[in-house]
Structures are given as C-alpha cells and as structure tokens.
mmCIF file of C-alpha atoms and ligand atoms in Angstrom:
data_model
loop_
_atom_site.group_PDB
_atom_site.id
_atom_site.type_symbol
_atom_site.label_atom_id
_atom_site.label_comp_id
_atom_site.label_asym_id
_atom_site.label_seq_id
_atom_site.Cartn_x
_atom_site.Cartn_y
_atom_site.Cartn_z
ATOM 1 C CA MET I 1 14.829 31.961 -107.020
ATOM 2 C CA GLU I 2 17.011 29.786 -105.015
ATOM 3 C CA LYS I 3 16.425 26.487 -103.068
ATOM 4 C CA ARG I 4 18.383 27.329 -99.756
ATOM 5 C CA ASP I 5 18.540 24.449 -96.698
ATOM 6 C CA GLU I 6 15.796 21.920 -95.642
ATOM 7 C CA LEU I 7 13.743 23.773 -93.112
ATOM 8 C CA TYR I 8 11.732 20.554 -91.966
ATOM 9 C CA ALA I 9 11.299 16.745 -93.476
ATOM 10 C CA GLY I 10 7.621 15.719 -92.543
ATOM 11 C CA LYS I 11 6.225 12.381 -93.423
ATOM 12 C CA ALA I 12 4.691 13.223 -96.742
ATOM 13 C CA LYS I 13 6.672 16.412 -97.842
ATOM 14 C CA SER I 14 10.152 18.099 -97.498
ATOM 15 C CA VAL I 15 10.320 22.193 -97.142
ATOM 16 C CA TYR I 16 13.218 24.244 -98.210
ATOM 17 C CA LEU I 17 13.981 27.653 -97.555
ATOM 18 C CA THR I 18 14.288 30.005 -100.886
ATOM 19 C CA ASP I 19 16.255 33.442 -100.973
ATOM 20 C CA ASN I 20 12.751 34.966 -100.311
ATOM 21 C CA PRO I 21 12.315 34.899 -97.090
ATOM 22 C CA ASP I 22 8.436 34.930 -97.808
ATOM 23 C CA GLU I 23 8.489 32.055 -99.914
ATOM 24 C CA LEU I 24 9.216 28.546 -99.568
ATOM 25 C CA ILE I 25 9.251 25.442 -101.651
ATOM 26 C CA LEU I 26 7.760 22.231 -100.691
ATOM 27 C CA PHE I 27 8.749 19.175 -102.449
ATOM 28 C CA PHE I 28 6.224 16.079 -102.541
ATOM 29 C CA ARG I 29 7.929 12.995 -101.640
ATOM 30 C CA ASP I 30 6.812 9.671 -102.943
ATOM 31 C CA ASP I 31 6.593 8.123 -99.043
ATOM 32 C CA THR I 32 2.836 7.607 -98.094
ATOM 33 C CA SER I 33 2.179 6.964 -94.196
ATOM 34 C CA ALA I 34 -0.604 5.996 -92.280
ATOM 35 C CA PHE I 35 -1.283 5.965 -88.509
ATOM 36 C CA ASP I 36 0.787 8.525 -87.396
ATOM 37 C CA GLY I 37 3.918 7.512 -89.396
ATOM 38 C CA GLU I 38 3.994 4.206 -88.165
ATOM 39 C CA ARG I 39 4.038 2.954 -91.160
ATOM 40 C CA ILE I 40 5.319 4.400 -94.116
ATOM 41 C CA GLU I 41 5.647 3.176 -97.579
ATOM 42 C CA GLN I 42 6.737 4.850 -100.781
ATOM 43 C CA LEU I 43 4.949 4.987 -103.739
ATOM 44 C CA ALA I 44 6.179 5.321 -107.686
ATOM 45 C CA ARG I 45 4.532 8.957 -109.017
ATOM 46 C CA LYS I 46 2.737 10.026 -105.899
ATOM 47 C CA GLY I 47 4.926 13.151 -105.419
ATOM 48 C CA GLU I 48 3.972 13.896 -108.770
ATOM 49 C CA VAL I 49 0.665 13.526 -108.842
ATOM 50 C CA ASN I 50 -0.037 14.934 -105.538
ATOM 51 C CA ASN I 51 2.024 17.860 -106.254
ATOM 52 C CA LYS I 52 -0.146 18.843 -109.697
ATOM 53 C CA PHE I 53 -3.481 18.129 -107.590
ATOM 54 C CA ASN I 54 -2.524 19.971 -104.796
ATOM 55 C CA ALA I 55 -1.451 22.643 -107.973
ATOM 56 C CA PHE I 56 -4.950 22.318 -109.763
ATOM 57 C CA ILE I 57 -7.194 22.286 -106.022
ATOM 58 C CA MET I 58 -5.639 25.545 -104.746
ATOM 59 C CA GLU I 59 -6.268 27.648 -107.763
ATOM 60 C CA LYS I 60 -9.335 26.312 -107.963
ATOM 61 C CA LEU I 61 -9.923 28.449 -104.393
ATOM 62 C CA ALA I 62 -7.887 30.948 -105.329
ATOM 63 C CA ALA I 63 -10.338 31.590 -108.068
ATOM 64 C CA ALA I 64 -13.399 31.245 -105.540
ATOM 65 C CA GLY I 65 -11.280 33.993 -103.139
ATOM 66 C CA ILE I 66 -10.007 31.348 -100.820
ATOM 67 C CA PRO I 67 -6.588 32.910 -99.832
ATOM 68 C CA THR I 68 -3.569 30.043 -100.475
ATOM 69 C CA HIS I 69 -0.281 29.596 -100.107
ATOM 70 C CA PHE I 70 -0.097 28.134 -103.503
ATOM 71 C CA LYS I 71 1.944 30.723 -105.814
ATOM 72 C CA SER I 72 3.458 28.295 -108.589
ATOM 73 C CA LEU I 73 4.371 24.753 -110.004
ATOM 74 C CA LEU I 74 8.682 24.456 -109.794
ATOM 75 C CA SER I 75 9.027 21.321 -111.334
ATOM 76 C CA PRO I 76 7.216 18.037 -111.049
ATOM 77 C CA GLN I 77 7.434 17.030 -107.531
ATOM 78 C CA GLU I 78 7.584 20.821 -106.223
ATOM 79 C CA SER I 79 5.573 24.051 -105.381
ATOM 80 C CA ILE I 80 6.719 27.608 -103.967
ATOM 81 C CA VAL I 81 4.200 28.561 -101.617
ATOM 82 C CA LYS I 82 3.867 31.452 -99.105
ATOM 83 C CA LYS I 83 5.761 31.053 -96.198
ATOM 84 C CA LEU I 84 3.353 30.453 -93.295
ATOM 85 C CA ASP I 85 3.139 30.587 -89.450
ATOM 86 C CA MET I 86 1.442 27.850 -89.248
ATOM 87 C CA LEU I 87 -0.987 26.894 -86.431
ATOM 88 C CA PRO I 88 -0.497 23.370 -85.311
ATOM 89 C CA VAL I 89 -4.240 22.546 -85.555
ATOM 90 C CA GLU I 90 -5.982 20.300 -88.381
ATOM 91 C CA CYS I 91 -9.166 21.181 -89.384
ATOM 92 C CA VAL I 92 -11.591 18.690 -90.258
ATOM 93 C CA VAL I 93 -15.236 18.974 -92.153
ATOM 94 C CA ARG I 94 -17.503 16.029 -92.845
ATOM 95 C CA ASN I 95 -19.766 15.540 -94.632
ATOM 96 C CA ILE I 96 -20.654 11.798 -94.875
ATOM 97 C CA ALA I 97 -19.663 9.697 -91.597
ATOM 98 C CA ALA I 98 -16.462 7.929 -92.102
ATOM 99 C CA GLY I 99 -12.998 6.833 -90.118
ATOM 100 C CA SER I 100 -12.504 8.263 -87.020
ATOM 101 C CA LEU I 101 -15.729 9.402 -86.080
ATOM 102 C CA CYS I 102 -17.539 6.115 -86.840
ATOM 103 C CA LYS I 103 -14.867 4.569 -83.988
ATOM 104 C CA ARG I 104 -15.509 7.413 -81.665
ATOM 105 C CA LEU I 105 -19.010 7.811 -81.967
ATOM 106 C CA GLY I 106 -20.455 4.797 -83.094
ATOM 107 C CA VAL I 107 -21.981 5.745 -86.276
ATOM 108 C CA GLN I 108 -22.527 3.549 -89.557
ATOM 109 C CA GLU I 109 -20.144 4.639 -92.176
ATOM 110 C CA GLY I 110 -21.429 6.739 -95.276
ATOM 111 C CA LEU I 111 -24.235 8.113 -93.103
ATOM 112 C CA ASP I 112 -24.740 11.539 -94.872
ATOM 113 C CA ILE I 113 -24.108 14.147 -92.280
ATOM 114 C CA GLU I 114 -26.601 17.075 -92.403
ATOM 115 C CA PRO I 115 -25.275 20.204 -91.734
ATOM 116 C CA PRO I 116 -21.717 19.264 -92.324
ATOM 117 C CA THR I 117 -19.503 18.792 -89.181
ATOM 118 C CA PHE I 118 -16.523 20.709 -88.223
ATOM 119 C CA GLU I 119 -13.691 19.352 -85.634
ATOM 120 C CA PHE I 120 -10.061 20.208 -84.893
ATOM 121 C CA PHE I 121 -7.173 18.234 -83.790
ATOM 122 C CA LEU I 122 -4.001 18.559 -82.592
ATOM 123 C CA LYS I 123 -1.112 18.125 -84.939
ATOM 124 C CA ASN I 124 0.885 16.055 -83.012
ATOM 125 C CA ASP I 125 1.844 12.391 -84.360
ATOM 126 C CA GLU I 126 2.927 11.459 -80.093
ATOM 127 C CA LEU I 127 -0.365 12.244 -79.060
ATOM 128 C CA HIS I 128 -1.962 10.536 -82.350
ATOM 129 C CA ASP I 129 -3.618 14.021 -83.206
ATOM 130 C CA PRO I 130 -6.039 14.703 -80.230
ATOM 131 C CA MET I 131 -9.320 15.723 -80.806
ATOM 132 C CA ILE I 132 -9.310 19.230 -79.325
ATOM 133 C CA ASN I 133 -11.679 22.338 -79.192
ATOM 134 C CA GLU I 134 -11.474 26.359 -79.470
ATOM 135 C CA TYR I 135 -10.910 26.530 -75.808
ATOM 136 C CA HIS I 136 -8.087 24.292 -75.784
ATOM 137 C CA ILE I 137 -6.505 26.793 -78.515
ATOM 138 C CA ARG I 138 -7.327 29.625 -76.909
ATOM 139 C CA ALA I 139 -6.015 28.292 -73.501
ATOM 140 C CA PHE I 140 -2.634 26.984 -74.673
ATOM 141 C CA GLY I 141 -1.988 29.867 -77.043
ATOM 142 C CA TRP I 142 -2.242 27.519 -80.407
ATOM 143 C CA GLY I 143 -4.141 29.914 -82.036
ATOM 144 C CA THR I 144 -6.733 33.577 -81.401
ATOM 145 C CA ASP I 145 -10.496 34.123 -81.414
ATOM 146 C CA LYS I 146 -9.823 35.518 -85.087
ATOM 147 C CA GLN I 147 -7.987 32.756 -86.279
ATOM 148 C CA ILE I 148 -10.563 30.524 -85.077
ATOM 149 C CA GLU I 149 -13.239 32.215 -86.879
ATOM 150 C CA ALA I 150 -11.487 32.614 -89.921
ATOM 151 C CA MET I 151 -10.398 28.849 -89.926
ATOM 152 C CA GLN I 152 -13.661 27.900 -89.186
ATOM 153 C CA SER I 153 -15.232 30.039 -91.863
ATOM 154 C CA LEU I 154 -12.481 29.190 -94.419
ATOM 155 C CA THR I 155 -13.059 25.368 -94.402
ATOM 156 C CA PHE I 156 -16.484 25.601 -94.487
ATOM 157 C CA SER I 157 -15.861 28.083 -97.964
ATOM 158 C CA VAL I 158 -13.481 25.501 -99.575
ATOM 159 C CA ASN I 159 -16.448 22.644 -98.694
ATOM 160 C CA GLN I 160 -19.064 25.009 -101.234
ATOM 161 C CA VAL I 161 -16.239 24.701 -103.549
ATOM 162 C CA LEU I 162 -14.877 21.445 -103.709
ATOM 163 C CA LYS I 163 -18.141 19.322 -102.992
ATOM 164 C CA ALA I 164 -19.668 20.876 -106.669
ATOM 165 C CA LEU I 165 -16.049 20.379 -107.846
ATOM 166 C CA PHE I 166 -16.017 16.943 -106.931
ATOM 167 C CA ALA I 167 -20.103 16.463 -107.896
ATOM 168 C CA GLU I 168 -19.389 17.383 -111.221
ATOM 169 C CA ALA I 169 -16.409 14.636 -111.753
ATOM 170 C CA GLY I 170 -18.686 11.734 -110.189
ATOM 171 C CA LEU I 171 -17.243 12.137 -107.062
ATOM 172 C CA LEU I 172 -18.291 12.466 -103.147
ATOM 173 C CA LEU I 173 -15.895 14.602 -100.904
ATOM 174 C CA VAL I 174 -16.630 12.672 -97.647
ATOM 175 C CA ASP I 175 -14.379 14.720 -95.582
ATOM 176 C CA TYR I 176 -11.267 16.617 -95.514
ATOM 177 C CA LYS I 177 -8.419 18.127 -93.378
ATOM 178 C CA LEU I 178 -7.194 21.536 -93.957
ATOM 179 C CA GLU I 179 -3.975 23.332 -91.893
ATOM 180 C CA PHE I 180 -3.861 27.288 -92.056
ATOM 181 C CA GLY I 181 -1.044 29.787 -91.172
ATOM 182 C CA ASP I 182 -0.845 33.454 -90.586
ATOM 183 C CA PHE I 183 0.779 35.369 -93.502
ATOM 184 C CA HIS I 184 1.364 39.000 -92.330
ATOM 185 C CA GLY I 185 -2.013 38.978 -90.424
ATOM 186 C CA GLU I 186 -4.120 36.852 -92.524
ATOM 187 C CA MET I 187 -5.266 33.815 -92.057
ATOM 188 C CA VAL I 188 -4.219 31.769 -95.670
ATOM 189 C CA LEU I 189 -4.597 27.788 -96.564
ATOM 190 C CA GLY I 190 -1.243 26.039 -96.075
ATOM 191 C CA ASP I 191 -0.168 22.624 -96.669
ATOM 192 C CA GLU I 192 -1.988 20.633 -99.381
ATOM 193 C CA PHE I 193 -5.180 19.164 -100.456
ATOM 194 C CA THR I 194 -4.802 16.093 -101.896
ATOM 195 C CA PRO I 195 -6.095 12.264 -102.266
ATOM 196 C CA ASP I 196 -3.969 12.075 -99.181
ATOM 197 C CA GLY I 197 -5.362 14.280 -96.944
ATOM 198 C CA CYS I 198 -9.148 13.878 -98.150
ATOM 199 C CA ARG I 199 -11.685 10.660 -98.873
ATOM 200 C CA LEU I 200 -13.713 10.870 -101.950
ATOM 201 C CA TRP I 201 -16.181 8.229 -103.089
ATOM 202 C CA ASP I 202 -17.484 7.141 -106.467
ATOM 203 C CA ALA I 203 -20.688 8.679 -106.740
ATOM 204 C CA GLU I 204 -22.147 5.964 -108.305
ATOM 205 C CA THR I 205 -20.244 2.335 -106.532
ATOM 206 C CA ARG I 206 -18.919 4.277 -103.242
ATOM 207 C CA LYS I 207 -15.646 3.148 -103.948
ATOM 208 C CA LYS I 208 -12.350 4.365 -102.218
ATOM 209 C CA LEU I 209 -10.398 7.022 -104.382
ATOM 210 C CA ASP I 210 -8.085 7.912 -101.515
ATOM 211 C CA LYS I 211 -5.597 7.211 -98.860
ATOM 212 C CA ASP I 212 -8.113 4.699 -97.552
ATOM 213 C CA ARG I 213 -6.640 2.246 -100.218
ATOM 214 C CA PHE I 214 -3.158 2.431 -98.362
ATOM 215 C CA ARG I 215 -4.585 2.558 -94.516
ATOM 216 C CA GLN I 216 -7.120 -0.598 -95.642
ATOM 217 C CA GLY I 217 -4.130 -2.593 -97.361
ATOM 218 C CA LEU I 218 -6.624 -2.350 -100.712
ATOM 219 C CA GLY I 219 -3.558 -1.672 -103.329
ATOM 220 C CA GLY I 220 -4.146 0.989 -106.480
ATOM 221 C CA VAL I 221 -3.643 4.005 -104.467
ATOM 222 C CA VAL I 222 -1.362 5.777 -106.834
ATOM 223 C CA GLU I 223 -3.825 4.431 -109.540
ATOM 224 C CA ALA I 224 -7.065 6.068 -108.026
ATOM 225 C CA TYR I 225 -5.311 9.428 -107.467
ATOM 226 C CA GLU I 226 -4.838 9.485 -111.341
ATOM 227 C CA GLU I 227 -8.322 8.243 -111.500
ATOM 228 C CA VAL I 228 -9.702 11.462 -109.451
ATOM 229 C CA ALA I 229 -6.880 13.727 -110.914
ATOM 230 C CA HIS I 230 -7.849 13.043 -114.671
ATOM 231 C CA ARG I 231 -11.878 12.889 -113.802
ATOM 232 C CA LEU I 232 -11.218 16.701 -112.414
ATOM 233 C CA GLY I 233 -9.413 17.523 -115.701
ATOM 234 C CA VAL I 234 -5.704 17.748 -113.765
ATOM 235 C CA ASP I 235 -2.584 17.997 -116.164
ATOM 236 C CA LEU I 236 -0.564 14.950 -115.006
ATOM 237 C CA SER I 237 1.831 15.175 -118.433
HETATM 238 P P1 ADP J 301 3.455 16.063 -91.589
HETATM 239 O O1 ADP J 301 4.336 17.436 -90.274
HETATM 240 O O2 ADP J 301 2.395 15.876 -90.748
HETATM 241 O O3 ADP J 301 4.245 15.258 -91.367
HETATM 242 P P2 ADP J 301 4.350 16.931 -94.176
HETATM 243 O O4 ADP J 301 5.086 15.664 -94.574
HETATM 244 O O5 ADP J 301 3.272 17.346 -95.160
HETATM 245 O O6 ADP J 301 3.414 16.707 -92.785
HETATM 246 O O7 ADP J 301 5.347 17.994 -94.125
HETATM 247 C C1 ADP J 301 5.092 19.277 -94.375
HETATM 248 C C2 ADP J 301 4.759 20.318 -93.502
HETATM 249 O O8 ADP J 301 5.510 21.763 -93.651
HETATM 250 C C3 ADP J 301 3.713 20.054 -92.170
HETATM 251 O O9 ADP J 301 4.291 20.473 -90.976
HETATM 252 C C4 ADP J 301 3.013 21.560 -92.793
HETATM 253 O O10 ADP J 301 2.276 21.865 -91.381
HETATM 254 C C5 ADP J 301 4.352 22.677 -92.976
HETATM 255 N N1 ADP J 301 3.902 23.631 -94.101
HETATM 256 C C6 ADP J 301 2.876 23.318 -94.981
HETATM 257 N N2 ADP J 301 2.996 24.478 -95.927
HETATM 258 C C7 ADP J 301 3.702 25.549 -95.315
HETATM 259 C C8 ADP J 301 3.794 26.885 -95.271
HETATM 260 N N3 ADP J 301 2.839 27.000 -96.573
HETATM 261 N N4 ADP J 301 4.589 27.551 -94.660
HETATM 262 C C9 ADP J 301 4.984 26.889 -93.374
HETATM 263 N N5 ADP J 301 4.966 25.360 -93.314
HETATM 264 C C10 ADP J 301 4.403 24.985 -94.246
HETATM 265 N N1 UDP J 302 -6.744 13.187 -92.404
HETATM 266 C C1 UDP J 302 -5.342 13.845 -92.394
HETATM 267 N N2 UDP J 302 -4.509 13.962 -91.953
HETATM 268 C C2 UDP J 302 -4.648 13.421 -90.121
HETATM 269 C C3 UDP J 302 -5.668 12.933 -89.585
HETATM 270 C C4 UDP J 302 -6.697 12.913 -90.646
HETATM 271 O O1 UDP J 302 -5.122 14.261 -93.602
HETATM 272 O O2 UDP J 302 -3.189 13.415 -89.256
HETATM 273 C C5 UDP J 302 -7.667 13.518 -92.838
HETATM 274 C C6 UDP J 302 -8.016 11.610 -93.467
HETATM 275 O O3 UDP J 302 -7.551 11.893 -94.230
HETATM 276 C C7 UDP J 302 -9.727 12.155 -93.651
HETATM 277 C C8 UDP J 302 -9.966 13.158 -92.564
HETATM 278 O O4 UDP J 302 -8.998 14.176 -92.099
HETATM 279 O O5 UDP J 302 -10.364 12.660 -95.059
HETATM 280 C C9 UDP J 302 -10.679 12.839 -91.374
HETATM 281 O O6 UDP J 302 -9.790 11.708 -91.089
HETATM 282 P P1 UDP J 302 -10.103 11.635 -89.418
HETATM 283 O O7 UDP J 302 -10.750 11.911 -88.909
HETATM 284 O O8 UDP J 302 -11.469 10.441 -89.835
HETATM 285 O O9 UDP J 302 -9.230 10.427 -89.164
HETATM 286 P P2 UDP J 302 -8.434 8.511 -89.777
HETATM 287 O O10 UDP J 302 -9.855 7.789 -89.828
HETATM 288 O O11 UDP J 302 -8.204 9.191 -91.042
HETATM 289 O O12 UDP J 302 -7.576 8.436 -88.812
#
C-alpha cells in the first residue's frame, strides 16, 4: 500500500490518500486541542497512545458487530481505515452529567443519567459545534432518515459494549462523541474512540482520566490516557 497526498489536516489527526481509492491513512499527531481549536499544545506520546487505544476499541466494537472503518495499524502513529463519506454531525451519548450539558441545563456534574441521553451537534468549529436535532439534519441535507436512525442505534450499541468494557477496568464511561460516514451505502463508525473524545472517570475516586485534564489544566494528560490503556490491556509497546 502506497501513501499519497494529504487529504485533510484536522486539529489532532492528518488524513492521507492511498493507492486504494477505498482506503485512507490516519496519522495521529501529538497535537491536543480544546475550545474548538482555540488552544493547541503538543503532548509527547499522545499520537501513539491514541492510535493504539483507538485500534483496540475499534476491534472490540467490530467483534460486537458494529461496523467500523478500522482496518489495521500501519505504524506507531498511523492506521489504515476505510475511506468514508463523513456526515458533518457528532453523536453524543451521556451516562453521567458533565461538560456542556451541565452548563446548558444547570444540572450538577456527576448526576447519573438513566436512561442515557443522545444529542446531535453540527461539526463546525467556527459556529462552535452547535447542538442540532434530526429535523435540521434532514432539512439541510446533512443526512437521511435512514442514516439518522443508524447513527442513533449504533451509538447506543457502542454504549452497551463500552460501558461494560470500561466497568471491568474500574472506569465509568461518562460520555462520548462518535462520527459516522457512508461506505457504499452503509453507515460505518469513523474517526476515533480515544480519551480525547470521551470522558472516563475512575469508578472509585471519580478522578478524571480523559481530555478534561487538558481542558481544565489538571496536568498528567498522557499519563492518564496511558493508565486507562494499561487497565484495559491495550498493548502500548
Ligand atoms: P477535526 O476535523 O475535528 O479537527 P481530526 O484532527 O481528528 O478532527 O481530523 C480527522 C478528520 O478526518 C475529521 O474531520 C474526520 O471527520 C475525518 N475522518 C475520520 N475518519 C475518516 C474516514 N474513515 N474517512 C474519511 N474521513 C475521516
Ligand atoms: N466531544 C468531542 N468533540 C467535540 C465536542 C465534544 O470529542 O467537538 C466529546 C467530549 O470529549 C465529551 C462529549 O463529546 O466526551 C460531550 O462533550 P460536551 O458536549 O460536554 O462538550 P465539552 O464540554 O467537552 O465542550
């Protein structure tokens, strides 16, 4: 497989075309961003930890029957994935109140959310990723009824699999964001699942072990990601 031109450089990953029109290379950089790209810093080892973490999680999801874009690890910071036609929406499920939900609705951080909630956000940094609903998605052509339904049901299926996986490692899956794309007519999970895009708390102490350490200036960001990886049994060698 041959690596070709860069297709897109996002805030944390770069995407490369390959000689196979159906495959891309995702390069996980050490860049870490917060507040819609207003703050960006380099954190040593983060790219490698996230690449390997994502591979581990995507394989668990695929084993549970969830279609994902992940094909294989290519190098410490690169993975080969299926090239998807990405929908410009983010799907967020919450099991415990945190982050923007607390600000928006005035609920206290740490409150259990039962049953879990589902939210759509528009992927648009300039507009600060506003919350949208399925009517907006249909009206502005960001997705079809079938795609909306698939995104919702797959995002909840991911919750079943990952809540249990993290619980076995003594971790609470507080919330997470997923992105989907079309691959020859099928909705497939794309992008990444890493502590950059979810909230994970120690089940006993509720210590934050995710990107909130960066957002809130708590320090030990990559060390926390590595701790989660070790607890799950991710091979970081
Ligand atoms: P952002 O775009 O939010 O700054 P990243 O730095 O993670 O985020 O950039 C990765 C980009 O690649 C995102 O825009 C994401 O939607 C896109 N992407 C992720 N997986 C795929 C895929 N399988 N096919 C096509 N595009 C993808
Ligand atoms: N999230 C993300 N990218 C975004 C927005 C949110 O990965 O652009 C993740 C975030 O890490 C958290 C979940 O989605 O796990 C819910 O985020 P929230 O709406 O609380 O927003 P935040 O307070 O993180 O801005």
